[in-house]
Short mmCIF file of C-alpha atoms (C1' of nucleotides) in Angstrom, two decimals:
data_model
loop_
_atom_site.label_atom_id
_atom_site.label_comp_id
_atom_site.label_asym_id
_atom_site.label_seq_id
_atom_site.Cartn_x
_atom_site.Cartn_y
_atom_site.Cartn_z
CA UNK A 4 17.22 31.10 31.62
CA UNK A 5 17.43 28.09 29.42
CA UNK A 6 15.13 28.19 26.47
CA UNK A 7 12.58 25.52 27.12
CA UNK A 8 11.82 23.11 24.36
CA UNK A 9 8.21 23.32 23.19
CA UNK A 10 8.24 19.68 22.27
CA UNK A 11 8.85 18.96 25.90
CA UNK A 12 5.44 20.43 26.57
CA UNK A 13 3.74 17.44 24.99
CA UNK A 14 5.93 15.09 26.91
CA UNK A 15 5.08 16.74 30.19
CA UNK A 16 1.41 16.41 29.44
CA UNK A 17 1.76 12.72 28.74
CA UNK A 18 3.81 12.19 31.86
CA UNK A 19 1.01 13.68 33.91
CA UNK A 20 -1.86 11.92 32.19
CA UNK A 21 -0.34 8.47 32.42
CA UNK A 22 -0.06 8.95 36.15
CA UNK A 23 -3.74 9.54 36.69
CA UNK A 24 -4.91 6.79 39.05
CA UNK A 25 -7.48 4.36 37.72
CA UNK A 26 -11.00 5.43 38.49
CA UNK A 27 -9.94 9.06 38.73
CA UNK A 28 -10.22 11.95 36.32
CA UNK A 29 -8.68 15.38 35.89
CA UNK A 30 -9.18 18.44 33.75
CA UNK A 31 -7.18 20.06 30.98
CA UNK A 32 -6.86 23.26 32.95
CA UNK A 33 -5.49 21.42 35.97
CA UNK A 34 -2.80 19.80 33.86
CA UNK A 35 -1.97 23.07 32.14
CA UNK A 36 -1.75 24.81 35.46
CA UNK A 37 0.51 22.10 36.78
CA UNK A 38 2.77 22.59 33.79
CA UNK A 39 2.94 26.30 34.51
CA UNK A 40 0.89 27.22 31.45
CA UNK A 41 -2.43 27.98 33.02
CA UNK A 42 -3.91 29.47 29.87
CA UNK A 43 -2.86 26.63 27.62
CA UNK A 44 -5.64 24.23 28.51
CA UNK A 45 -6.56 24.07 24.86
CA UNK A 46 -3.03 23.07 24.01
CA UNK A 47 -3.31 20.23 26.50
CA UNK A 48 -6.35 18.91 24.70
CA UNK A 49 -4.56 19.24 21.40
CA UNK A 50 -1.65 17.27 22.74
CA UNK A 51 -4.02 14.49 23.76
CA UNK A 52 -5.48 14.48 20.27
CA UNK A 53 -2.17 13.34 18.81
CA UNK A 54 -1.55 11.12 21.84
CA UNK A 55 -3.45 8.36 20.13
CA UNK A 56 -0.18 6.95 18.93
CA UNK A 57 1.02 6.91 22.51
CA UNK A 58 -0.18 4.82 25.40
CA UNK A 59 -2.08 7.63 27.01
CA UNK A 60 -5.28 7.09 29.01
CA UNK A 61 -6.79 10.22 27.54
CA UNK A 62 -10.25 9.11 28.56
CA UNK A 63 -9.42 10.14 32.11
CA UNK A 64 -9.09 13.75 31.06
CA UNK A 65 -12.21 15.84 30.80
CA UNK A 66 -12.97 19.53 30.91
CA UNK A 67 -13.55 21.49 34.06
CA UNK A 68 -17.26 20.67 33.98
CA UNK A 69 -16.51 16.98 34.14
CA UNK A 70 -18.02 16.64 30.70
CA UNK A 71 -16.64 14.21 28.14
CA UNK A 72 -15.88 16.92 25.65
CA UNK A 73 -13.33 14.77 23.86
CA UNK A 74 -15.39 11.63 23.51
CA UNK A 75 -15.75 12.33 19.83
CA UNK A 76 -12.04 11.81 19.31
CA UNK A 77 -11.99 8.18 20.31
CA UNK A 78 -13.30 6.94 17.03
CA UNK A 79 -16.68 6.32 18.55
CA UNK A 80 -18.44 8.62 21.03
CA UNK A 81 -19.20 5.66 23.26
CA UNK A 82 -15.66 4.44 23.79
CA UNK A 83 -14.63 7.11 26.27
CA UNK A 84 -17.68 6.62 28.47
CA UNK A 85 -17.27 2.88 28.25
CA UNK A 86 -13.67 3.08 29.44
CA UNK A 87 -14.59 5.33 32.33
CA UNK A 88 -17.44 3.13 33.45
CA UNK A 89 -15.06 0.21 33.18
CA UNK A 90 -13.01 1.87 35.91
CA UNK A 91 -15.97 2.36 38.17
CA UNK A 92 -16.82 5.87 37.07
CA UNK A 93 -20.47 6.63 36.44
CA UNK A 94 -21.11 8.66 33.33
CA UNK A 95 -24.50 10.19 32.67
CA UNK A 96 -25.33 12.50 29.81
CA UNK A 97 -21.66 12.68 28.79
CA UNK A 98 -20.98 13.95 32.25
CA UNK A 99 -18.93 12.39 35.05
CA UNK A 100 -21.07 11.82 38.10
CA UNK A 101 -19.50 12.70 41.41
CA UNK A 102 -16.83 14.46 39.38
CA UNK A 103 -15.71 16.60 42.28
CA UNK A 104 -14.99 13.52 44.33
CA UNK A 105 -13.24 11.69 41.51
CA UNK A 106 -11.18 14.70 40.49
CA UNK A 107 -7.45 14.12 40.69
CA UNK A 108 -5.36 17.23 40.86
CA UNK A 109 -1.85 16.72 39.42
CA UNK A 110 -0.58 19.26 41.89
CA UNK A 111 -1.12 16.72 44.63
CA UNK A 112 0.56 14.12 42.47
CA UNK A 113 0.02 11.72 45.31
CA UNK A 114 -3.37 10.53 46.39
CA UNK A 115 -4.16 12.07 49.74
CA UNK A 116 -7.13 9.83 50.42
CA UNK A 117 -5.04 7.44 52.48
"C1'" DG B 4 7.10 34.35 9.48
"C1'" DT B 5 1.90 34.82 9.41
"C1'" DT B 6 -2.58 32.59 9.85
"C1'" DT B 7 -5.71 29.11 11.51
"C1'" DT B 8 -7.09 25.91 14.66
"C1'" DG B 9 -8.15 23.33 18.79
"C1'" DA B 10 -10.61 17.25 23.57
"C1'" DC B 11 -10.52 24.81 27.40
"C1'" DG B 12 -11.69 28.55 30.75
"C1'" DT B 13 -13.72 32.62 32.47
"C1'" DA B 14 -16.78 36.51 32.16
"C1'" DG B 15 -20.80 38.68 30.49
"C1'" DC B 16 -25.66 38.80 29.22
"C1'" DC C 17 -29.38 28.66 34.39
"C1'" DG C 18 -27.83 28.37 29.27
"C1'" DC C 19 -25.60 30.48 25.46
"C1'" DT C 20 -22.16 33.84 23.41
"C1'" DA C 21 -17.94 36.22 23.17
"C1'" DC C 22 -13.38 36.76 24.18
"C1'" DG C 23 -8.83 35.30 25.90
"C1'" DC C 24 -5.07 32.26 26.24
"C1'" DC C 25 -1.14 29.45 24.35
"C1'" DA C 26 1.24 26.19 21.51
"C1'" DA C 27 1.39 23.38 17.16
"C1'" DA C 28 0.52 22.69 12.29
"C1'" DA C 29 -0.35 24.50 7.62
#
DNA sequence: GTTTTGACGTAGC
DNA sequence: CGCTACGCCAAAA
């Protein structure tokens, strides 16, 4: 089996995140699971931390509770919520309302709500 | 090469 | 129902 390049891990994460439809959100665990590294949800978050230099809509990624756990990494705690609300997502108490409905699973990759 | 950390997740109390 | 503890994995120091 070909030795997989760890650096590719970051790239995969970005590839998934940038494909999150506008007005939708997903979780770190879902992305990690999609990448085949179910237990590396933390690593996904870490990858998004350094994704600031990339064009990554990291604000669409929250934890499995739908909570904006990473809002503090946007420079200002209000930026993440502001971006989400800008896409039609209601955020209350650092928590995505109707999260279950807005959740976008990368495994589907295509929106099934047609 | 070992140690620490980190935007998580699940289980236990 | 909320907090704590542990696990998990990859990157950076």
